[in-house]
PDB file of C-alpha atoms in Angstrom:
ATOM      1  CA  MET A 208       7.841 -49.970 -22.696  1.00 75.00           C
ATOM      2  CA  ASN A 209       6.933 -46.305 -22.247  1.00 85.00           C
ATOM      3  CA  GLU A 210       3.814 -45.119 -20.437  1.00 85.00           C
ATOM      4  CA  THR A 211       1.796 -44.337 -23.575  1.00 86.00           C
ATOM      5  CA  ASN A 212       2.400 -47.775 -25.070  1.00 89.00           C
ATOM      6  CA  LEU A 213       1.652 -49.443 -21.746  1.00 89.00           C
ATOM      7  CA  LYS A 214      -1.699 -47.665 -21.485  1.00 89.00           C
ATOM      8  CA  SER A 215      -2.544 -48.707 -25.042  1.00 90.00           C
ATOM      9  CA  LEU A 216      -1.650 -52.310 -24.176  1.00 90.00           C
ATOM     10  CA  ILE A 217      -3.932 -52.235 -21.117  1.00 90.00           C
ATOM     11  CA  ILE A 218      -6.805 -50.832 -23.191  1.00 89.00           C
ATOM     12  CA  ASP A 219      -6.285 -53.425 -25.950  1.00 90.00           C
ATOM     13  CA  THR A 220      -6.187 -56.199 -23.331  1.00 88.00           C
ATOM     14  CA  LEU A 221      -9.474 -55.090 -21.779  1.00 88.00           C
ATOM     15  CA  LYS A 222     -11.091 -54.754 -25.218  1.00 86.00           C
ATOM     16  CA  SER A 223     -10.046 -58.287 -26.112  1.00 87.00           C
ATOM     17  CA  CYS A 224     -11.923 -59.584 -23.063  1.00 82.00           C
ATOM     18  CA  GLY A 225     -15.251 -58.141 -24.180  1.00 77.00           C
ATOM     19  CA  LYS A 226     -17.628 -57.646 -21.252  1.00 72.00           C
ATOM     20  CA  LYS A 227     -15.469 -59.666 -18.866  1.00 79.00           C
ATOM     21  CA  ARG A 228     -14.006 -57.616 -16.020  1.00 81.00           C
ATOM     22  CA  LEU A 229     -10.450 -58.530 -15.069  1.00 86.00           C
ATOM     23  CA  ARG A 230      -9.013 -58.484 -11.573  1.00 88.00           C
ATOM     24  CA  ARG A 231      -5.919 -56.337 -11.147  1.00 88.00           C
ATOM     25  CA  ARG A 232      -3.549 -59.290 -10.675  1.00 89.00           C
ATOM     26  CA  GLU A 233      -5.129 -61.092 -13.612  1.00 90.00           C
ATOM     27  CA  LEU A 234      -4.741 -58.045 -15.850  1.00 91.00           C
ATOM     28  CA  TYR A 235      -1.146 -57.586 -14.677  1.00 90.00           C
ATOM     29  CA  GLY A 236      -0.314 -61.187 -15.578  1.00 90.00           C
ATOM     30  CA  ILE A 237      -1.620 -60.760 -19.124  1.00 90.00           C
ATOM     31  CA  VAL A 238       0.082 -57.398 -19.702  1.00 89.00           C
ATOM     32  CA  ARG A 239       3.390 -58.587 -18.228  1.00 89.00           C
ATOM     33  CA  LYS A 240       3.652 -61.267 -20.924  1.00 89.00           C
ATOM     34  CA  GLN A 241       4.159 -58.394 -23.366  1.00 86.00           C
ATOM     35  CA  ASP A 242       6.381 -56.362 -21.012  1.00 86.00           C
ATOM     36  CA  LYS A 243       8.594 -58.687 -18.968  1.00 87.00           C
ATOM     37  CA  GLY A 244      10.222 -55.841 -17.063  1.00 87.00           C
ATOM     38  CA  LEU A 245       6.975 -54.294 -15.829  1.00 89.00           C
ATOM     39  CA  GLY A 246       6.910 -53.983 -12.024  1.00 90.00           C
ATOM     40  CA  TYR A 247       3.653 -54.410 -10.106  1.00 90.00           C
ATOM     41  CA  ASP A 248       3.917 -51.026  -8.346  1.00 90.00           C
ATOM     42  CA  THR A 249       4.403 -49.243 -11.679  1.00 90.00           C
ATOM     43  CA  PHE A 250       1.447 -51.149 -13.099  1.00 90.00           C
ATOM     44  CA  LYS A 251      -0.790 -50.129 -10.175  1.00 88.00           C
ATOM     45  CA  GLN A 252       0.207 -46.482 -10.609  1.00 89.00           C
ATOM     46  CA  ILE A 253      -0.684 -46.588 -14.329  1.00 89.00           C
ATOM     47  CA  LEU A 254      -4.074 -48.158 -13.516  1.00 88.00           C
ATOM     48  CA  THR A 255      -4.760 -45.437 -10.939  1.00 84.00           C
ATOM     49  CA  ASP A 256      -3.884 -42.702 -13.432  1.00 84.00           C
ATOM     50  CA  MET A 257      -6.136 -44.266 -16.075  1.00 84.00           C
ATOM     51  CA  GLU A 258      -8.954 -44.608 -13.559  1.00 79.00           C
ATOM     52  CA  LYS A 259      -8.699 -40.917 -12.581  1.00 74.00           C
ATOM     53  CA  SER A 260      -8.709 -39.832 -16.222  1.00 73.00           C
ATOM     54  CA  GLY A 261     -11.829 -41.906 -16.900  1.00 71.00           C
ATOM     55  CA  GLU A 262     -10.151 -44.236 -19.426  1.00 80.00           C
ATOM     56  CA  ILE A 263     -10.996 -47.290 -17.330  1.00 82.00           C
ATOM     57  CA  GLU A 264     -13.203 -47.976 -14.312  1.00 77.00           C
ATOM     58  CA  ARG A 265     -12.700 -50.025 -11.139  1.00 76.00           C
ATOM     59  CA  MET A 266     -15.635 -52.259 -10.262  1.00 72.00           C
ATOM     60  CA  LYS A 267     -16.334 -54.381  -7.188  1.00 67.00           C
ATOM     61  CA  GLY A 268     -13.657 -56.916  -6.322  1.00 70.00           C
ATOM     62  CA  ARG A 269     -10.933 -54.730  -7.873  1.00 74.00           C
ATOM     63  CA  ARG A 270     -12.072 -55.714 -11.336  1.00 82.00           C
ATOM     64  CA  PHE A 271     -11.353 -53.328 -14.193  1.00 84.00           C
ATOM     65  CA  GLY A 272     -13.195 -52.511 -17.380  1.00 81.00           C
ATOM     66  CA  PHE A 273     -14.461 -49.569 -19.402  1.00 77.00           C
ATOM     67  CA  PRO A 274     -16.868 -47.027 -17.866  1.00 68.00           C
ATOM     68  CA  ASP A 275     -20.489 -47.124 -18.891  1.00 62.00           C
ATOM     69  CA  LYS A 276     -21.111 -43.845 -20.741  1.00 62.00           C
ATOM     70  CA  ASP A 277     -24.818 -43.989 -19.863  1.00 62.00           C
ATOM     71  CA  GLY A 278     -25.666 -41.779 -16.898  1.00 71.00           C
ATOM     72  CA  LEU A 279     -22.447 -39.733 -17.042  1.00 78.00           C
ATOM     73  CA  ILE A 280     -22.665 -36.029 -16.245  1.00 82.00           C
ATOM     74  CA  THR A 281     -20.171 -33.157 -16.335  1.00 84.00           C
ATOM     75  CA  GLY A 282     -20.288 -30.009 -14.225  1.00 88.00           C
ATOM     76  CA  ILE A 283     -18.703 -27.805 -11.564  1.00 92.00           C
ATOM     77  CA  PHE A 284     -18.296 -29.372  -8.139  1.00 92.00           C
ATOM     78  CA  THR A 285     -19.024 -27.363  -4.981  1.00 90.00           C
ATOM     79  CA  GLY A 286     -18.140 -28.775  -1.573  1.00 87.00           C
ATOM     80  CA  LEU A 287     -20.559 -28.675   1.376  1.00 86.00           C
ATOM     81  CA  ARG A 288     -19.831 -28.373   5.078  1.00 76.00           C
ATOM     82  CA  ASN A 289     -21.136 -31.884   5.778  1.00 74.00           C
ATOM     83  CA  GLY A 290     -18.284 -33.344   3.722  1.00 79.00           C
ATOM     84  CA  GLY A 291     -20.375 -34.014   0.625  1.00 85.00           C
ATOM     85  CA  GLY A 292     -20.908 -31.766  -2.341  1.00 90.00           C
ATOM     86  CA  VAL A 293     -23.034 -30.788  -5.326  1.00 92.00           C
ATOM     87  CA  ILE A 294     -22.316 -30.936  -9.052  1.00 92.00           C
ATOM     88  CA  ARG A 295     -24.018 -28.203 -11.061  1.00 90.00           C
ATOM     89  CA  THR A 296     -24.333 -29.153 -14.708  1.00 83.00           C
ATOM     90  CA  THR A 297     -24.571 -26.869 -17.727  1.00 73.00           C
ATOM     91  CA  ASP A 298     -28.257 -27.847 -17.930  1.00 70.00           C
ATOM     92  CA  GLY A 299     -28.872 -26.292 -14.515  1.00 78.00           C
ATOM     93  CA  ASP A 300     -29.302 -29.562 -12.634  1.00 80.00           C
ATOM     94  CA  SER A 301     -27.885 -30.022  -9.121  1.00 85.00           C
ATOM     95  CA  VAL A 302     -26.626 -33.526  -8.348  1.00 88.00           C
ATOM     96  CA  PHE A 303     -25.628 -34.494  -4.809  1.00 89.00           C
ATOM     97  CA  VAL A 304     -22.354 -36.340  -4.139  1.00 91.00           C
ATOM     98  CA  ARG A 305     -21.826 -38.125  -0.817  1.00 88.00           C
ATOM     99  CA  HIS A 306     -18.432 -37.729   0.853  1.00 86.00           C
ATOM    100  CA  PRO A 307     -17.170 -41.275   0.013  1.00 85.00           C
ATOM    101  CA  TYR A 308     -17.816 -40.581  -3.691  1.00 88.00           C
ATOM    102  CA  ILE A 309     -15.937 -37.266  -3.983  1.00 87.00           C
ATOM    103  CA  GLY A 310     -12.501 -38.767  -4.585  1.00 82.00           C
ATOM    104  CA  ASP A 311      -9.843 -36.069  -5.167  1.00 78.00           C
ATOM    105  CA  ALA A 312     -12.299 -33.367  -6.298  1.00 85.00           C
ATOM    106  CA  LEU A 313     -12.001 -29.862  -4.863  1.00 85.00           C
ATOM    107  CA  SER A 314     -14.622 -27.152  -4.736  1.00 87.00           C
ATOM    108  CA  GLY A 315     -14.526 -25.361  -8.096  1.00 88.00           C
ATOM    109  CA  ASP A 316     -13.217 -28.324 -10.117  1.00 88.00           C
ATOM    110  CA  LYS A 317     -14.906 -29.357 -13.343  1.00 88.00           C
ATOM    111  CA  VAL A 318     -15.678 -33.060 -12.903  1.00 87.00           C
ATOM    112  CA  GLN A 319     -17.252 -36.036 -14.611  1.00 84.00           C
ATOM    113  CA  ALA A 320     -19.526 -38.241 -12.537  1.00 87.00           C
ATOM    114  CA  LYS A 321     -21.795 -41.235 -12.864  1.00 84.00           C
ATOM    115  CA  LYS A 322     -25.368 -40.971 -11.623  1.00 82.00           C
ATOM    116  CA  LEU A 323     -26.502 -43.400  -8.933  1.00 81.00           C
ATOM    117  CA  LYS A 324     -29.982 -44.765  -8.471  1.00 67.00           C
ATOM    118  CA  THR A 325     -30.727 -43.287  -5.033  1.00 56.00           C
ATOM    119  CA  ARG A 326     -32.030 -39.785  -4.416  1.00 52.00           C
ATOM    120  CA  ARG A 327     -30.911 -37.668  -1.457  1.00 50.00           C
ATOM    121  CA  TYR A 328     -31.795 -34.411   0.275  1.00 51.00           C
ATOM    122  CA  GLY A 329     -34.410 -33.350  -2.222  1.00 50.00           C
ATOM    123  CA  LEU A 330     -31.892 -32.919  -5.037  1.00 48.00           C
ATOM    124  CA  THR A 331     -31.709 -34.996  -8.198  1.00 49.00           C
ATOM    125  CA  GLN A 332     -30.052 -38.404  -8.297  1.00 63.00           C
ATOM    126  CA  GLY A 333     -26.870 -38.873  -6.315  1.00 85.00           C
ATOM    127  CA  ALA A 334     -23.613 -39.364  -8.219  1.00 88.00           C
ATOM    128  CA  LYS A 335     -20.070 -40.672  -7.884  1.00 88.00           C
ATOM    129  CA  ILE A 336     -17.222 -38.563  -9.279  1.00 88.00           C
ATOM    130  CA  THR A 337     -15.200 -40.639 -11.734  1.00 83.00           C
ATOM    131  CA  SER A 338     -12.626 -38.123 -12.978  1.00 81.00           C
ATOM    132  CA  ILE A 339     -11.364 -34.540 -12.736  1.00 82.00           C
ATOM    133  CA  VAL A 340     -11.874 -32.851 -16.109  1.00 80.00           C
ATOM    134  CA  GLU A 341     -10.204 -29.578 -15.135  1.00 83.00           C
ATOM    135  CA  ARG A 342      -8.726 -28.295 -11.884  1.00 82.00           C
ATOM    136  CA  ARG A 343      -9.949 -24.965 -10.542  1.00 83.00           C
ATOM    137  CA  ILE A 344      -7.781 -22.016 -11.562  1.00 82.00           C
ATOM    138  CA  LYS A 345      -8.960 -19.599  -8.871  1.00 85.00           C
ATOM    139  CA  PRO A 346      -6.395 -19.371  -6.029  1.00 88.00           C
ATOM    140  CA  ILE A 347      -7.344 -20.235  -2.461  1.00 88.00           C
ATOM    141  CA  VAL A 348      -7.152 -17.886   0.532  1.00 91.00           C
ATOM    142  CA  GLY A 349      -6.433 -19.509   3.864  1.00 91.00           C
ATOM    143  CA  ILE A 350      -4.439 -19.666   7.074  1.00 93.00           C
ATOM    144  CA  PHE A 351      -0.924 -21.099   6.876  1.00 94.00           C
ATOM    145  CA  ARG A 352      -0.028 -23.656   9.538  1.00 94.00           C
ATOM    146  CA  LYS A 353       3.149 -25.604  10.179  1.00 90.00           C
ATOM    147  CA  MET A 354       3.628 -28.581  12.460  1.00 88.00           C
ATOM    148  CA  LYS A 355       7.202 -29.859  12.573  1.00 84.00           C
ATOM    149  CA  LYS A 356       8.092 -30.479   8.917  1.00 85.00           C
ATOM    150  CA  THR A 357       4.531 -30.456   7.581  1.00 89.00           C
ATOM    151  CA  ALA A 358       3.055 -27.202   6.267  1.00 92.00           C
ATOM    152  CA  TYR A 359      -0.583 -26.844   5.280  1.00 92.00           C
ATOM    153  CA  VAL A 360      -3.258 -24.272   4.476  1.00 93.00           C
ATOM    154  CA  ILE A 361      -6.717 -24.159   6.057  1.00 90.00           C
ATOM    155  CA  PRO A 362      -8.982 -22.614   3.391  1.00 89.00           C
ATOM    156  CA  ARG A 363     -11.331 -19.804   4.392  1.00 86.00           C
ATOM    157  CA  GLU A 364     -13.568 -20.370   1.398  1.00 80.00           C
ATOM    158  CA  ASP A 365     -16.925 -22.040   2.042  1.00 74.00           C
ATOM    159  CA  GLY A 366     -17.096 -25.544   0.611  1.00 72.00           C
ATOM    160  CA  PHE A 367     -13.603 -26.641   1.616  1.00 77.00           C
ATOM    161  CA  ASN A 368     -13.771 -29.292   4.307  1.00 73.00           C
ATOM    162  CA  ARG A 369     -10.108 -30.332   4.226  1.00 77.00           C
ATOM    163  CA  SER A 370      -6.722 -28.675   4.394  1.00 84.00           C
ATOM    164  CA  LEU A 371      -4.153 -28.424   1.605  1.00 87.00           C
ATOM    165  CA  ILE A 372      -0.617 -29.691   2.061  1.00 89.00           C
ATOM    166  CA  VAL A 373       2.068 -27.190   0.992  1.00 92.00           C
ATOM    167  CA  LYS A 374       4.685 -28.730  -1.289  1.00 89.00           C
ATOM    168  CA  GLU A 375       8.170 -28.836   0.137  1.00 87.00           C
ATOM    169  CA  GLY A 376      10.083 -25.667  -0.722  1.00 89.00           C
ATOM    170  CA  GLU A 377       6.914 -23.785  -1.762  1.00 91.00           C
ATOM    171  CA  GLU A 378       6.176 -21.966   1.513  1.00 92.00           C
ATOM    172  CA  ASN A 379       7.318 -18.570   0.134  1.00 91.00           C
ATOM    173  CA  GLY A 380       8.445 -17.354   3.550  1.00 91.00           C
ATOM    174  CA  ALA A 381       5.039 -17.819   5.211  1.00 92.00           C
ATOM    175  CA  LYS A 382       4.918 -18.043   9.005  1.00 92.00           C
ATOM    176  CA  ASP A 383       2.528 -20.038  11.156  1.00 92.00           C
ATOM    177  CA  GLY A 384      -0.788 -18.167  11.372  1.00 91.00           C
ATOM    178  CA  ASP A 385      -0.260 -15.968   8.303  1.00 92.00           C
ATOM    179  CA  LEU A 386      -3.079 -15.333   5.872  1.00 92.00           C
ATOM    180  CA  VAL A 387      -1.865 -16.596   2.493  1.00 93.00           C
ATOM    181  CA  ILE A 388      -2.935 -17.137  -1.101  1.00 92.00           C
ATOM    182  CA  ALA A 389      -2.258 -20.612  -2.462  1.00 92.00           C
ATOM    183  CA  GLY A 390      -2.421 -22.218  -5.889  1.00 89.00           C
ATOM    184  CA  ILE A 391      -3.476 -25.846  -6.418  1.00 84.00           C
ATOM    185  CA  GLU A 392      -0.714 -28.139  -7.656  1.00 79.00           C
ATOM    186  CA  SER A 393      -0.915 -31.542  -9.347  1.00 65.00           C
ATOM    187  CA  GLN A 394      -1.519 -34.320  -6.845  1.00 61.00           C
ATOM    188  CA  PRO A 395       0.741 -37.396  -7.004  1.00 48.00           C
ATOM    189  CA  THR A 396      -0.847 -40.802  -6.451  1.00 48.00           C
ATOM    190  CA  GLY A 397      -0.971 -41.793  -2.799  1.00 47.00           C
ATOM    191  CA  PHE A 398      -1.543 -38.337  -1.283  1.00 52.00           C
ATOM    192  CA  THR A 399      -4.742 -38.095   0.772  1.00 59.00           C
ATOM    193  CA  LEU A 400      -4.799 -34.271   0.863  1.00 68.00           C
ATOM    194  CA  PRO A 401      -4.558 -31.816  -2.058  1.00 76.00           C
ATOM    195  CA  LEU A 402      -1.185 -30.177  -2.701  1.00 84.00           C
ATOM    196  CA  CYS A 403      -0.597 -26.446  -3.074  1.00 89.00           C
ATOM    197  CA  LYS A 404       2.097 -23.787  -3.171  1.00 92.00           C
ATOM    198  CA  ILE A 405       2.043 -20.387  -1.489  1.00 93.00           C
ATOM    199  CA  THR A 406       1.908 -17.666  -4.140  1.00 93.00           C
ATOM    200  CA  GLU A 407       1.486 -14.676  -1.822  1.00 92.00           C
ATOM    201  CA  VAL A 408       1.838 -14.023   1.917  1.00 91.00           C
ATOM    202  CA  LEU A 409      -0.665 -11.429   3.179  1.00 90.00           C
ATOM    203  CA  GLY A 410       0.472 -11.470   6.816  1.00 86.00           C
ATOM    204  CA  ASP A 411      -1.372 -11.366  10.134  1.00 85.00           C
ATOM    205  CA  PRO A 412      -5.086 -11.956   9.410  1.00 81.00           C
ATOM    206  CA  ASP A 413      -6.059  -9.628  12.288  1.00 80.00           C
ATOM    207  CA  ALA A 414      -3.952  -6.710  11.005  1.00 77.00           C
ATOM    208  CA  PRO A 415      -5.911  -3.758   9.540  1.00 75.00           C
ATOM    209  CA  GLY A 416      -6.494  -4.049   5.793  1.00 65.00           C
ATOM    210  CA  VAL A 417      -5.257  -7.636   5.418  1.00 63.00           C
ATOM    211  CA  ASP A 418      -8.740  -9.049   4.810  1.00 65.00           C
ATOM    212  CA  VAL A 419      -9.207  -6.481   2.037  1.00 55.00           C
ATOM    213  CA  LEU A 420      -6.083  -7.766   0.285  1.00 57.00           C
ATOM    214  CA  ALA A 421      -7.559 -11.266   0.261  1.00 56.00           C
ATOM    215  CA  ILE A 422     -10.626 -10.259  -1.747  1.00 54.00           C
TER     216      ILE A 422
END
């Protein structure tokens, strides 16, 4: 069964259960009756993809169901130095997001989030990001670092509190310590840091005129 049909089967299965939330193993057992060759690892990956896209939602106890549309907001996410962030909606509201609720969101991403009941830091209600609507297009300027076989970029932009892993073969000739421009790449399931590729190497950040090139 292809991925599209499998997702449709998962959605139909959850719909048939009404308001009941199914545990992952329970849902897998039901779906596998229709697709005997479905492996558990493949099934988990599909669930993760559907969760990130907002098609389904994971509740407590690894139970799955459909997200409650009430209290959902959409806006641009901006990271903060404390590890949290703020979502600014088209209505002009600012909604705080604690670090555990950021998920894979990066500063500049358009996200969808669900409002929580608590209020923090004088802003409006807190929220939990449920999906990435659109990745930021603006490239990222940062310092290229390489440790053994792992290459990464430390962003200079305010609001980035984590590094970006450079995809293998996408270093573009950068050397350790170079100032570079990087583009965000799609992030496969299981990666804890965002992925990027080096699009331009600016050189030694202390060299005259290099900072101007980064603007």
